[in-house]
PDB file of C-alpha atoms in Angstrom:
ATOM      1  CA  MET A   1    -123.644-215.109 -14.404  1.00 47.00           C
ATOM      2  CA  SER A   2    -126.722-215.010 -14.096  1.00 63.00           C
ATOM      3  CA  GLY A   3    -128.915-212.818 -11.798  1.00 78.00           C
ATOM      4  CA  GLY A   4    -126.110-210.534 -10.294  1.00 87.00           C
ATOM      5  CA  ARG A   5    -126.829-206.906 -10.208  1.00 91.00           C
ATOM      6  CA  TYR A   6    -124.210-203.988 -10.157  1.00 93.00           C
ATOM      7  CA  GLY A   7    -123.926-201.652  -7.445  1.00 95.00           C
ATOM      8  CA  PHE A   8    -121.396-200.256  -4.602  1.00 97.00           C
ATOM      9  CA  TRP A   9    -119.697-201.362  -1.868  1.00 96.00           C
ATOM     10  CA  CYS A  10    -119.539-198.524   0.610  1.00 96.00           C
ATOM     11  CA  GLU A  11    -117.550-198.702   4.227  1.00 96.00           C
ATOM     12  CA  CYS A  12    -116.384-196.033   6.398  1.00 96.00           C
ATOM     13  CA  TRP A  13    -113.220-196.341   8.333  1.00 96.00           C
ATOM     14  CA  THR A  14    -111.860-194.518  11.360  1.00 95.00           C
ATOM     15  CA  GLU A  15    -108.134-194.610  12.241  1.00 94.00           C
ATOM     16  CA  SER A  16    -106.512-192.959  14.649  1.00 91.00           C
ATOM     17  CA  LEU A  17    -103.445-190.526  13.776  1.00 89.00           C
ATOM     18  CA  ALA A  18    -102.313-190.207  17.640  1.00 84.00           C
ATOM     19  CA  GLY A  19    -100.507-194.006  17.890  1.00 78.00           C
ATOM     20  CA  GLN A  20    -100.519-196.682  17.303  1.00 71.00           C
ATOM     21  CA  GLY A  21    -104.315-197.457  16.916  1.00 72.00           C
ATOM     22  CA  ARG A  22    -105.985-199.779  14.178  1.00 82.00           C
ATOM     23  CA  SER A  23    -108.212-198.732  11.416  1.00 90.00           C
ATOM     24  CA  ALA A  24    -112.083-199.827  12.801  1.00 92.00           C
ATOM     25  CA  LEU A  25    -114.678-200.373  10.470  1.00 94.00           C
ATOM     26  CA  VAL A  26    -117.926-198.039  11.282  1.00 94.00           C
ATOM     27  CA  ALA A  27    -120.198-198.593   9.264  1.00 95.00           C
ATOM     28  CA  SER A  28    -120.948-200.276   5.723  1.00 96.00           C
ATOM     29  CA  PHE A  29    -123.813-200.263   3.293  1.00 94.00           C
ATOM     30  CA  GLY A  30    -124.344-201.856   0.050  1.00 95.00           C
ATOM     31  CA  ALA A  31    -125.804-199.269  -2.655  1.00 96.00           C
ATOM     32  CA  TYR A  32    -127.491-200.182  -6.127  1.00 95.00           C
ATOM     33  CA  SER A  33    -126.659-196.897  -8.067  1.00 95.00           C
ATOM     34  CA  ALA A  34    -124.167-194.159  -7.789  1.00 95.00           C
ATOM     35  CA  LEU A  35    -126.799-191.887  -6.572  1.00 94.00           C
ATOM     36  CA  GLN A  36    -127.266-193.945  -3.303  1.00 95.00           C
ATOM     37  CA  ALA A  37    -123.641-194.276  -2.304  1.00 96.00           C
ATOM     38  CA  ASP A  38    -122.829-190.804  -3.064  1.00 94.00           C
ATOM     39  CA  ARG A  39    -125.812-190.328  -0.560  1.00 95.00           C
ATOM     40  CA  TRP A  40    -124.963-192.278   1.795  1.00 95.00           C
ATOM     41  CA  VAL A  41    -121.646-190.344   2.260  1.00 95.00           C
ATOM     42  CA  ALA A  42    -122.808-187.004   2.104  1.00 95.00           C
ATOM     43  CA  THR A  43    -125.873-188.111   4.711  1.00 95.00           C
ATOM     44  CA  ALA A  44    -123.330-189.374   7.136  1.00 95.00           C
ATOM     45  CA  LEU A  45    -121.490-185.975   6.648  1.00 94.00           C
ATOM     46  CA  GLN A  46    -124.040-183.946   7.343  1.00 94.00           C
ATOM     47  CA  ALA A  47    -125.450-185.504  10.300  1.00 94.00           C
ATOM     48  CA  ILE A  48    -121.529-185.524  11.983  1.00 94.00           C
ATOM     49  CA  SER A  49    -120.502-182.307  10.832  1.00 93.00           C
ATOM     50  CA  PRO A  50    -122.134-180.169  13.958  1.00 93.00           C
ATOM     51  CA  ALA A  51    -119.573-182.351  15.781  1.00 94.00           C
ATOM     52  CA  LEU A  52    -116.525-181.737  13.746  1.00 95.00           C
ATOM     53  CA  ASP A  53    -113.646-178.894  14.550  1.00 94.00           C
ATOM     54  CA  SER A  54    -113.995-176.559  12.310  1.00 94.00           C
ATOM     55  CA  ASP A  55    -111.435-177.427   9.962  1.00 94.00           C
ATOM     56  CA  ALA A  56    -112.936-180.596   9.357  1.00 95.00           C
ATOM     57  CA  SER A  57    -116.220-179.177   9.223  1.00 94.00           C
ATOM     58  CA  THR A  58    -115.067-177.296   6.173  1.00 94.00           C
ATOM     59  CA  GLU A  59    -113.672-180.149   4.540  1.00 93.00           C
ATOM     60  CA  ALA A  60    -116.962-182.002   4.821  1.00 94.00           C
ATOM     61  CA  TRP A  61    -118.606-179.026   3.255  1.00 94.00           C
ATOM     62  CA  GLU A  62    -116.367-178.444   0.562  1.00 94.00           C
ATOM     63  CA  TRP A  63    -116.740-182.171  -0.295  1.00 94.00           C
ATOM     64  CA  MET A  64    -120.637-181.760  -0.649  1.00 92.00           C
ATOM     65  CA  TYR A  65    -120.572-178.784  -2.763  1.00 92.00           C
ATOM     66  CA  ASP A  66    -117.718-179.129  -4.528  1.00 90.00           C
ATOM     67  CA  GLY A  67    -116.366-182.543  -4.421  1.00 91.00           C
ATOM     68  CA  ARG A  68    -119.556-184.377  -4.795  1.00 93.00           C
ATOM     69  CA  ILE A  69    -119.817-184.095  -8.016  1.00 93.00           C
ATOM     70  CA  ASP A  70    -115.999-185.366  -8.953  1.00 94.00           C
ATOM     71  CA  THR A  71    -117.491-188.566  -6.798  1.00 94.00           C
ATOM     72  CA  ARG A  72    -120.797-188.824  -8.915  1.00 94.00           C
ATOM     73  CA  ARG A  73    -119.020-188.606 -11.841  1.00 94.00           C
ATOM     74  CA  ALA A  74    -116.522-191.078 -10.909  1.00 95.00           C
ATOM     75  CA  LEU A  75    -118.894-193.770  -9.823  1.00 95.00           C
ATOM     76  CA  LEU A  76    -121.090-193.232 -12.644  1.00 95.00           C
ATOM     77  CA  ARG A  77    -117.927-194.510 -14.603  1.00 96.00           C
ATOM     78  CA  ALA A  78    -117.424-197.322 -11.926  1.00 95.00           C
ATOM     79  CA  GLU A  79    -114.202-196.268 -10.499  1.00 96.00           C
ATOM     80  CA  PRO A  80    -113.997-196.067  -6.709  1.00 96.00           C
ATOM     81  CA  CYS A  81    -113.838-193.741  -4.811  1.00 95.00           C
ATOM     82  CA  THR A  82    -112.790-192.066  -1.354  1.00 95.00           C
ATOM     83  CA  VAL A  83    -113.793-189.348   0.666  1.00 94.00           C
ATOM     84  CA  SER A  84    -111.643-188.259   4.151  1.00 95.00           C
ATOM     85  CA  LEU A  85    -111.451-185.815   6.195  1.00 95.00           C
ATOM     86  CA  THR A  86    -109.186-185.134   9.864  1.00 94.00           C
ATOM     87  CA  HIS A  87    -110.995-184.574  13.106  1.00 94.00           C
ATOM     88  CA  GLY A  88    -108.373-183.923  15.656  1.00 91.00           C
ATOM     89  CA  SER A  89    -106.225-186.971  15.923  1.00 91.00           C
ATOM     90  CA  THR A  90    -108.398-189.454  14.035  1.00 93.00           C
ATOM     91  CA  ARG A  91    -108.583-189.886   9.738  1.00 94.00           C
ATOM     92  CA  ILE A  92    -112.385-190.567   8.603  1.00 95.00           C
ATOM     93  CA  THR A  93    -112.980-192.501   5.679  1.00 96.00           C
ATOM     94  CA  TRP A  94    -115.558-193.467   3.465  1.00 96.00           C
ATOM     95  CA  THR A  95    -114.434-195.890   0.309  1.00 96.00           C
ATOM     96  CA  ILE A  96    -117.012-196.778  -2.310  1.00 97.00           C
ATOM     97  CA  ARG A  97    -116.419-199.619  -4.817  1.00 97.00           C
ATOM     98  CA  PRO A  98    -117.886-200.672  -7.577  1.00 96.00           C
ATOM     99  CA  VAL A  99    -119.240-204.600  -7.223  1.00 95.00           C
ATOM    100  CA  LEU A 100    -121.309-207.072  -8.577  1.00 93.00           C
ATOM    101  CA  PHE A 101    -124.230-208.599  -5.935  1.00 91.00           C
ATOM    102  CA  LEU A 102    -124.646-211.775  -6.087  1.00 87.00           C
ATOM    103  CA  PRO A 103    -127.948-213.707  -5.650  1.00 83.00           C
ATOM    104  CA  LEU A 104    -128.356-215.518  -2.611  1.00 75.00           C
ATOM    105  CA  THR A 105    -128.752-219.145  -2.953  1.00 65.00           C
ATOM    106  CA  HIS A 106    -132.774-220.398  -2.769  1.00 63.00           C
ATOM    107  CA  ARG A 107    -132.441-222.352   1.046  1.00 58.00           C
ATOM    108  CA  GLN A 108    -135.900-223.716   0.920  1.00 61.00           C
ATOM    109  CA  SER A 109    -135.265-226.373  -2.114  1.00 57.00           C
ATOM    110  CA  VAL A 110    -131.206-226.832  -0.774  1.00 57.00           C
ATOM    111  CA  GLU A 111    -130.880-229.966   1.764  1.00 61.00           C
ATOM    112  CA  PRO A 112    -128.642-229.206   4.387  1.00 57.00           C
ATOM    113  CA  LEU A 113    -124.953-230.795   4.345  1.00 59.00           C
ATOM    114  CA  ALA A 114    -125.237-234.028   6.585  1.00 58.00           C
ATOM    115  CA  ARG A 115    -122.765-233.022   9.267  1.00 57.00           C
ATOM    116  CA  ALA A 116    -125.383-229.817   9.900  1.00 55.00           C
ATOM    117  CA  TYR A 117    -127.618-232.653  11.596  1.00 59.00           C
ATOM    118  CA  GLY A 118    -124.260-233.111  14.231  1.00 58.00           C
ATOM    119  CA  PHE A 119    -124.759-229.478  15.734  1.00 55.00           C
ATOM    120  CA  THR A 120    -126.925-229.833  19.297  1.00 56.00           C
ATOM    121  CA  ARG A 121    -128.540-226.674  20.274  1.00 56.00           C
ATOM    122  CA  CYS A 122    -126.956-225.022  22.933  1.00 54.00           C
ATOM    123  CA  SER A 123    -128.608-223.513  26.393  1.00 50.00           C
ATOM    124  CA  ALA A 124    -127.807-220.156  27.667  1.00 50.00           C
ATOM    125  CA  VAL A 125    -126.026-220.772  31.029  1.00 45.00           C
TER     126      VAL A 125
END
């Protein structure tokens, strides 16, 4: 496959541990290097750490000081990584997976499908 670029797909999920709450995707990010992926998680943790309870804040800073290097090494080996912490009854999880980003087709040189012309413009009510 030509034109693909290796990188990492990063997501942040929250999950309620108190009830039957479903997981919710909070944010996602496409990183082109292990450094970008690792920095995305670190930046998020630094931003939210003042609002975390003391246990969760401790978990966050322990990862930033000790666990981050293990995460970076795993990413450099193209291995998926997960960073999680629990704040009260909420579990916050960052996942990082190696991916191949595929280029999009250049739309100027492609004729739209015939049925695309059958759609009419909707007006707001």
